[in-house]
């Protein structure tokens, strides 16, 4: 990335090759809008090299450009000359932009460069392009060979109902400015009736069938492709819930780079869910042990959600135990956290593994 056709970034011919071999993109992005378009497409570079050089140097280089008509290699009358005299004799003058056109493009670049720097500030290396090509290459290569510990977080929380996924996601998103993505809440937009459904409960279509995985993934991908998720990172909970969903997420362009399994006993989960209730007037949620209602008036009108009944919670916990073992095979590097602890201890354990390789 740099002055007039010096943008350096990478891309392969198709998504599978990009994922398998890595990629180099040159010539784009040239504006903040193009940065957002790349992010929406899931193209997020790990290294960005920006070449800087004074305008007079760029103008001088443009005037002296030479092209090898056989190989297409680019040389320069002063700065980069071939070592082989045979090549030197067949060089032709390059057909570049006029001085007026180049100055106009440089002016456009000056207007966009601040936004480009800001968009890639955590993965950016600015290299002085007004030096021998070998030196520029070596500095860029050394930078590209580095591995960043800090990456845009793309976090998935997996755990049984009552393990505290929603609460933990809210705390982490508030502290690190990540986007809190609750699959259950997202799906209310496609459910016939989402009233009363909690974030862990999969809504149903109007004919009584559960929302199919294909629709779940479509809704989820639409959300994760939005600019705030691309720029700030996200923390997802409520999906995946089984092996097939985990595999589908891994095959998409939104694979997580951090997966946390919250480990909690059935007894703790059952106590957390079955003893909680909501005040229909204020919307406040209370818990008979950890946060009891402040007075008898509120206590008498509290309502327990159907999904928090003892039998329902027990059934959901059993289903999760069966499915979680298979999901672990998709995420062998996942971090397991003791969710029986208090929320502060759990978030501290998560933070210690958030930005490490």
Coordinates of C-alpha atoms in Angstrom, one line a residue:
X1 CA 0.0 0.0 0.0
X2 CA 1.5 3.3 -0.9
X3 CA 1.8 6.2 -3.4
X4 CA 0.4 5.5 -6.9
X5 CA 0.3 1.8 -7.7
X6 CA 2.6 0.9 -4.9
X7 CA 0.0 -0.7 -2.7
X8 CA 1.3 -4.0 -1.3
X9 CA -1.1 -6.6 0.2
X10 CA -2.1 -10.0 -1.1
X11 CA -4.9 -12.2 -2.4
X12 CA -5.2 -15.5 -4.2
X13 CA -7.5 -16.4 -7.1
X14 CA -10.2 -18.0 -5.0
X15 CA -11.3 -18.4 -1.4
X16 CA -10.1 -22.0 -1.0
X17 CA -6.6 -21.2 -2.2
X18 CA -6.5 -18.1 0.0
X19 CA -7.3 -20.1 3.1
X20 CA -4.9 -22.9 2.2
X21 CA -1.9 -21.0 0.8
X22 CA -2.1 -17.5 2.0
X23 CA -2.4 -14.5 -0.3
X24 CA -0.9 -11.2 -1.5
X25 CA -3.1 -8.3 -2.6
X26 CA -1.6 -5.4 -4.6
X27 CA -3.5 -2.3 -5.9
X28 CA -6.3 -2.5 -3.5
X29 CA -7.5 -1.1 -1.1
X30 CA -7.0 2.5 -2.1
X31 CA -9.8 4.0 0.0
X32 CA -11.6 3.4 3.3
X33 CA -14.6 2.3 1.4
X34 CA -12.6 -0.5 -0.3
X35 CA -11.3 -1.5 3.1
X36 CA -14.8 -2.0 4.4
X37 CA -15.7 -4.0 1.2
X38 CA -12.8 -6.3 1.7
X39 CA -13.7 -6.8 5.4
X40 CA -17.3 -7.6 4.5
X41 CA -16.0 -10.2 2.1
X42 CA -13.9 -11.8 4.9
X43 CA -10.6 -10.6 3.5
X44 CA -8.7 -9.4 6.5
X45 CA -4.9 -9.3 6.2
X46 CA -2.5 -10.2 8.9
X47 CA 0.3 -7.9 7.6
X48 CA -0.1 -4.6 5.7
X49 CA 3.0 -2.9 4.2
X50 CA 2.6 0.8 3.3
X51 CA 5.3 2.3 1.1
X52 CA 6.0 6.0 1.6
X53 CA 8.0 8.3 -0.7
X54 CA 8.1 12.1 -1.4
X55 CA 6.1 13.4 -4.4
X56 CA 9.2 14.6 -6.3
X57 CA 10.7 11.1 -6.0
X58 CA 7.5 9.5 -7.3
X59 CA 7.3 11.9 -10.2
X60 CA 11.0 11.2 -11.1
X61 CA 10.4 7.5 -11.0
X62 CA 7.3 7.8 -13.3
X63 CA 9.3 9.7 -15.9
X64 CA 12.1 7.1 -16.1
X65 CA 10.1 3.9 -16.2
X66 CA 11.4 1.2 -18.6
X67 CA 9.7 -2.1 -19.6
X68 CA 11.2 -5.3 -20.8
X69 CA 8.8 -6.2 -23.7
X70 CA 9.6 -10.0 -23.4
X71 CA 9.3 -10.5 -19.7
X72 CA 7.2 -7.5 -18.7
X73 CA 9.6 -6.7 -15.9
X74 CA 9.8 -3.0 -14.9
X75 CA 13.1 -1.1 -14.6
X76 CA 14.1 2.5 -14.2
X77 CA 16.5 4.7 -16.1
X78 CA 18.2 5.7 -12.9
X79 CA 17.1 3.7 -9.9
X80 CA 16.7 0.1 -11.1
X81 CA 18.8 -1.0 -14.1
X82 CA 19.2 -4.6 -15.3
X83 CA 22.6 -6.3 -14.9
X84 CA 22.4 -8.0 -18.3
X85 CA 23.3 -5.8 -21.3
X86 CA 21.0 -7.9 -23.5
X87 CA 18.1 -6.9 -21.4
X88 CA 19.2 -3.2 -21.3
X89 CA 19.3 -3.0 -25.2
X90 CA 15.7 -4.2 -25.6
X91 CA 14.1 -2.0 -22.9
X92 CA 11.3 0.3 -24.0
X93 CA 9.9 3.4 -22.4
X94 CA 6.9 2.7 -20.2
X95 CA 3.6 4.2 -21.0
X96 CA 2.7 5.7 -17.6
X97 CA 0.4 8.5 -16.4
X98 CA 1.1 12.1 -17.4
X99 CA 2.4 14.3 -14.7
X100 CA -1.0 16.0 -14.3
X101 CA -2.7 12.6 -13.9
X102 CA -0.1 11.4 -11.4
X103 CA -0.4 14.5 -9.3
X104 CA -4.2 14.1 -9.3
X105 CA -3.9 10.5 -8.1
X106 CA -1.4 11.5 -5.4
X107 CA -3.9 14.1 -4.1
X108 CA -6.6 11.4 -3.9
X109 CA -4.2 9.2 -2.0
X110 CA -3.3 12.0 0.5
X111 CA -7.0 12.3 1.2
X112 CA -7.4 8.6 1.9
X113 CA -4.1 7.7 3.6
X114 CA -5.2 8.6 7.2
X115 CA -8.2 6.3 6.9
X116 CA -6.1 3.5 5.5
X117 CA -3.6 3.8 8.3
X118 CA -6.3 3.8 10.9
X119 CA -8.1 0.8 9.5
X120 CA -4.9 -1.4 9.6
X121 CA -3.1 0.3 12.5
X122 CA -2.6 -3.0 14.4
X123 CA -1.1 -4.9 11.5
X124 CA 0.7 -2.0 9.6
X125 CA 4.3 -1.4 8.7
X126 CA 5.3 1.8 7.0
X127 CA 8.4 1.4 4.9
X128 CA 10.4 4.2 3.3
X129 CA 10.3 3.6 -0.4
X130 CA 13.0 6.2 -1.2
X131 CA 15.8 3.7 -0.7
X132 CA 17.3 0.8 -2.7
X133 CA 14.7 -1.9 -3.7
X134 CA 16.7 -4.6 -1.9
X135 CA 16.5 -2.6 1.4
X136 CA 12.7 -2.1 0.9
X137 CA 12.2 -5.8 0.2
X138 CA 14.2 -6.9 3.2
X139 CA 12.3 -4.6 5.6
X140 CA 9.0 -5.8 4.2
X141 CA 10.0 -9.4 4.3
X142 CA 11.2 -9.2 7.9
X143 CA 7.9 -7.6 8.9
X144 CA 5.8 -10.2 7.1
X145 CA 7.7 -13.0 8.8
X146 CA 6.6 -11.7 12.2
X147 CA 3.6 -13.2 13.9
X148 CA 1.2 -11.0 15.7
X149 CA -0.1 -12.0 19.1
X150 CA -3.0 -9.5 18.9
X151 CA -5.6 -10.4 16.3
X152 CA -9.1 -9.2 15.9
X153 CA -11.0 -11.4 18.3
X154 CA -13.5 -13.8 16.8
X155 CA -14.7 -15.7 19.9
X156 CA -17.1 -18.5 20.3
X157 CA -18.5 -19.5 23.8
X158 CA -19.8 -23.0 24.1
X159 CA -21.3 -24.3 27.3
X160 CA -24.4 -25.9 28.9
X161 CA -27.5 -23.8 29.7
X162 CA -26.8 -22.0 32.9
X163 CA -23.0 -21.8 32.4
X164 CA -23.1 -18.1 32.1
X165 CA -22.4 -17.6 28.3
X166 CA -24.7 -14.6 27.9
X167 CA -23.4 -12.9 31.0
X168 CA -19.8 -13.5 30.2
X169 CA -20.2 -12.4 26.6
X170 CA -21.8 -9.1 27.8
X171 CA -18.9 -8.4 30.2
X172 CA -16.2 -9.2 27.6
X173 CA -17.9 -7.2 24.9
X174 CA -18.2 -4.1 27.2
X175 CA -14.6 -4.3 28.3
X176 CA -13.0 -4.9 24.9
X177 CA -15.6 -3.2 22.7
X178 CA -16.4 -6.4 20.9
X179 CA -19.8 -7.1 19.3
X180 CA -22.0 -9.3 21.4
X181 CA -23.7 -11.7 19.0
X182 CA -26.4 -13.8 20.6
X183 CA -27.7 -16.3 18.1
X184 CA -30.9 -16.8 20.0
X185 CA -31.7 -13.1 19.9
X186 CA -30.8 -12.8 16.3
X187 CA -33.2 -15.6 15.4
X188 CA -36.1 -13.8 16.9
X189 CA -36.2 -11.8 13.7
X190 CA -37.0 -14.9 11.7
X191 CA -39.2 -16.7 14.3
X192 CA -42.9 -16.5 14.1
X193 CA -43.1 -15.7 17.8
X194 CA -40.0 -15.0 19.8
X195 CA -41.8 -13.7 22.9
X196 CA -40.4 -15.1 26.1
X197 CA -37.6 -17.0 24.4
X198 CA -34.3 -16.6 26.0
X199 CA -31.0 -16.2 24.1
X200 CA -30.2 -19.9 24.5
X201 CA -33.6 -21.2 23.2
X202 CA -33.8 -21.9 19.5
X203 CA -37.0 -20.3 18.1
X204 CA -39.5 -22.2 15.9
X205 CA -41.1 -21.4 12.6
X206 CA -44.8 -20.8 12.4
X207 CA -45.5 -24.4 11.5
X208 CA -43.8 -25.7 14.7
X209 CA -40.5 -26.8 13.1
X210 CA -37.2 -25.6 14.5
X211 CA -35.4 -23.0 12.4
X212 CA -33.2 -25.1 10.0
X213 CA -29.4 -24.9 10.2
X214 CA -29.2 -23.3 6.8
X215 CA -31.3 -20.4 7.9
X216 CA -29.4 -20.1 11.2
X217 CA -26.1 -19.9 9.4
X218 CA -27.5 -17.4 6.9
X219 CA -28.8 -15.1 9.6
X220 CA -25.5 -15.5 11.5
X221 CA -23.3 -14.8 8.5
X222 CA -25.3 -11.7 7.6
X223 CA -24.6 -10.3 11.1
X224 CA -20.9 -11.2 11.2
X225 CA -20.3 -9.6 7.8
X226 CA -21.4 -6.2 9.1
X227 CA -18.8 -3.5 9.5
X228 CA -18.8 -3.4 13.3
X229 CA -18.1 -7.1 13.6
X230 CA -15.3 -6.9 10.9
X231 CA -13.6 -3.9 12.5
X232 CA -14.1 -4.6 16.3
X233 CA -14.3 -8.4 16.4
X234 CA -17.1 -10.4 17.9
X235 CA -18.1 -12.8 20.7
X236 CA -20.7 -15.4 19.7
X237 CA -22.9 -17.6 21.9
X238 CA -25.9 -19.8 21.2
X239 CA -24.2 -21.2 18.1
X240 CA -22.9 -23.8 17.4
X241 CA -25.0 -26.2 19.4
X242 CA -24.1 -29.5 17.8
X243 CA -21.5 -31.2 15.6
X244 CA -23.1 -30.2 12.3
X245 CA -23.4 -26.5 13.2
X246 CA -19.8 -26.5 14.4
X247 CA -18.6 -27.9 11.0
X248 CA -20.8 -25.5 9.1
X249 CA -19.2 -22.5 11.0
X250 CA -15.7 -23.8 10.3
X251 CA -16.5 -24.1 6.6
X252 CA -17.8 -20.5 6.4
X253 CA -15.5 -17.5 6.2
X254 CA -16.2 -16.6 9.8
X255 CA -14.2 -19.3 11.6
X256 CA -13.4 -18.2 15.2
X257 CA -9.9 -17.7 16.3
X258 CA -10.7 -18.4 20.0
X259 CA -13.1 -21.1 21.3
X260 CA -13.9 -21.4 24.9
X261 CA -15.8 -24.3 26.5
X262 CA -17.5 -23.3 29.7
X263 CA -17.4 -26.3 32.1
X264 CA -20.2 -26.3 34.7
X265 CA -21.8 -29.0 36.7
X266 CA -25.5 -29.9 36.3
X267 CA -26.2 -28.9 39.9
X268 CA -24.8 -25.4 39.4
X269 CA -26.6 -24.9 36.1
X270 CA -29.9 -26.2 37.5
X271 CA -29.7 -23.9 40.5
X272 CA -28.8 -20.8 38.4
X273 CA -31.8 -21.3 36.0
X274 CA -34.6 -22.9 38.0
X275 CA -34.3 -20.3 40.8
X276 CA -34.4 -17.2 38.6
X277 CA -37.6 -15.3 37.7
X278 CA -38.5 -12.0 36.0
X279 CA -40.6 -9.1 37.2
X280 CA -43.1 -8.5 34.4
X281 CA -43.5 -4.9 35.4
X282 CA -39.9 -3.7 35.4
X283 CA -38.3 -6.5 33.3
X284 CA -35.7 -7.0 36.1
X285 CA -34.5 -10.5 36.7
X286 CA -34.0 -11.9 40.2
X287 CA -32.6 -15.0 41.7
X288 CA -33.9 -16.4 45.0
X289 CA -30.3 -17.1 46.2
X290 CA -27.9 -14.6 44.6
X291 CA -30.3 -11.7 44.0
X292 CA -33.6 -12.0 45.8
X293 CA -36.5 -9.6 45.1
X294 CA -36.2 -6.4 47.3
X295 CA -39.8 -6.6 48.7
X296 CA -42.8 -8.9 48.9
X297 CA -44.8 -7.0 46.3
X298 CA -42.2 -7.7 43.6
X299 CA -41.7 -11.2 44.9
X300 CA -45.4 -12.2 44.5
X301 CA -45.5 -11.1 40.9
X302 CA -42.3 -12.8 39.7
X303 CA -42.7 -15.2 36.8
X304 CA -40.5 -18.1 35.8
X305 CA -39.9 -18.7 32.1
X306 CA -41.1 -22.1 30.8
X307 CA -37.6 -23.0 29.6
X308 CA -36.3 -22.5 33.2
X309 CA -38.5 -25.3 34.7
X310 CA -36.6 -28.0 36.4
X311 CA -37.6 -30.8 33.9
X312 CA -36.9 -28.6 30.9
X313 CA -33.5 -27.5 32.2
X314 CA -32.6 -31.1 33.0
X315 CA -33.5 -32.2 29.5
X316 CA -31.5 -29.4 27.9
X317 CA -28.5 -30.3 30.0
X318 CA -28.6 -33.9 29.0
X319 CA -28.9 -32.9 25.3
X320 CA -25.8 -30.6 25.7
X321 CA -23.7 -33.3 27.3
X322 CA -24.4 -35.6 24.4
X323 CA -23.6 -33.0 21.7
X324 CA -20.6 -31.3 23.4
X325 CA -18.3 -34.3 23.1
X326 CA -18.7 -34.3 19.3
X327 CA -18.2 -30.5 19.1
X328 CA -14.9 -30.8 20.9
X329 CA -13.5 -32.8 18.0
X330 CA -14.0 -29.8 15.8
X331 CA -12.2 -27.5 18.2
X332 CA -9.3 -29.5 19.6
X333 CA -7.4 -26.3 20.6
X334 CA -10.4 -24.9 22.5
X335 CA -9.8 -23.5 26.0
X336 CA -11.8 -25.1 28.8
X337 CA -12.9 -22.7 31.6
X338 CA -14.3 -23.6 35.0
X339 CA -17.7 -21.8 34.9
X340 CA -18.7 -23.0 38.4
X341 CA -16.5 -20.1 39.6
X342 CA -17.8 -16.6 40.2
X343 CA -18.0 -14.4 37.0
X344 CA -15.0 -12.3 37.8
X345 CA -12.7 -15.4 38.1
X346 CA -14.1 -16.8 34.8
X347 CA -13.5 -13.6 32.9
X348 CA -10.0 -13.3 34.3
X349 CA -9.3 -16.9 33.0
X350 CA -10.7 -16.0 29.6
X351 CA -8.7 -12.8 29.4
X352 CA -5.4 -14.6 30.1
X353 CA -6.0 -16.6 26.9
X354 CA -7.6 -14.0 24.7
X355 CA -4.5 -12.5 23.0
X356 CA -2.0 -15.4 23.2
X357 CA -1.1 -17.7 20.3

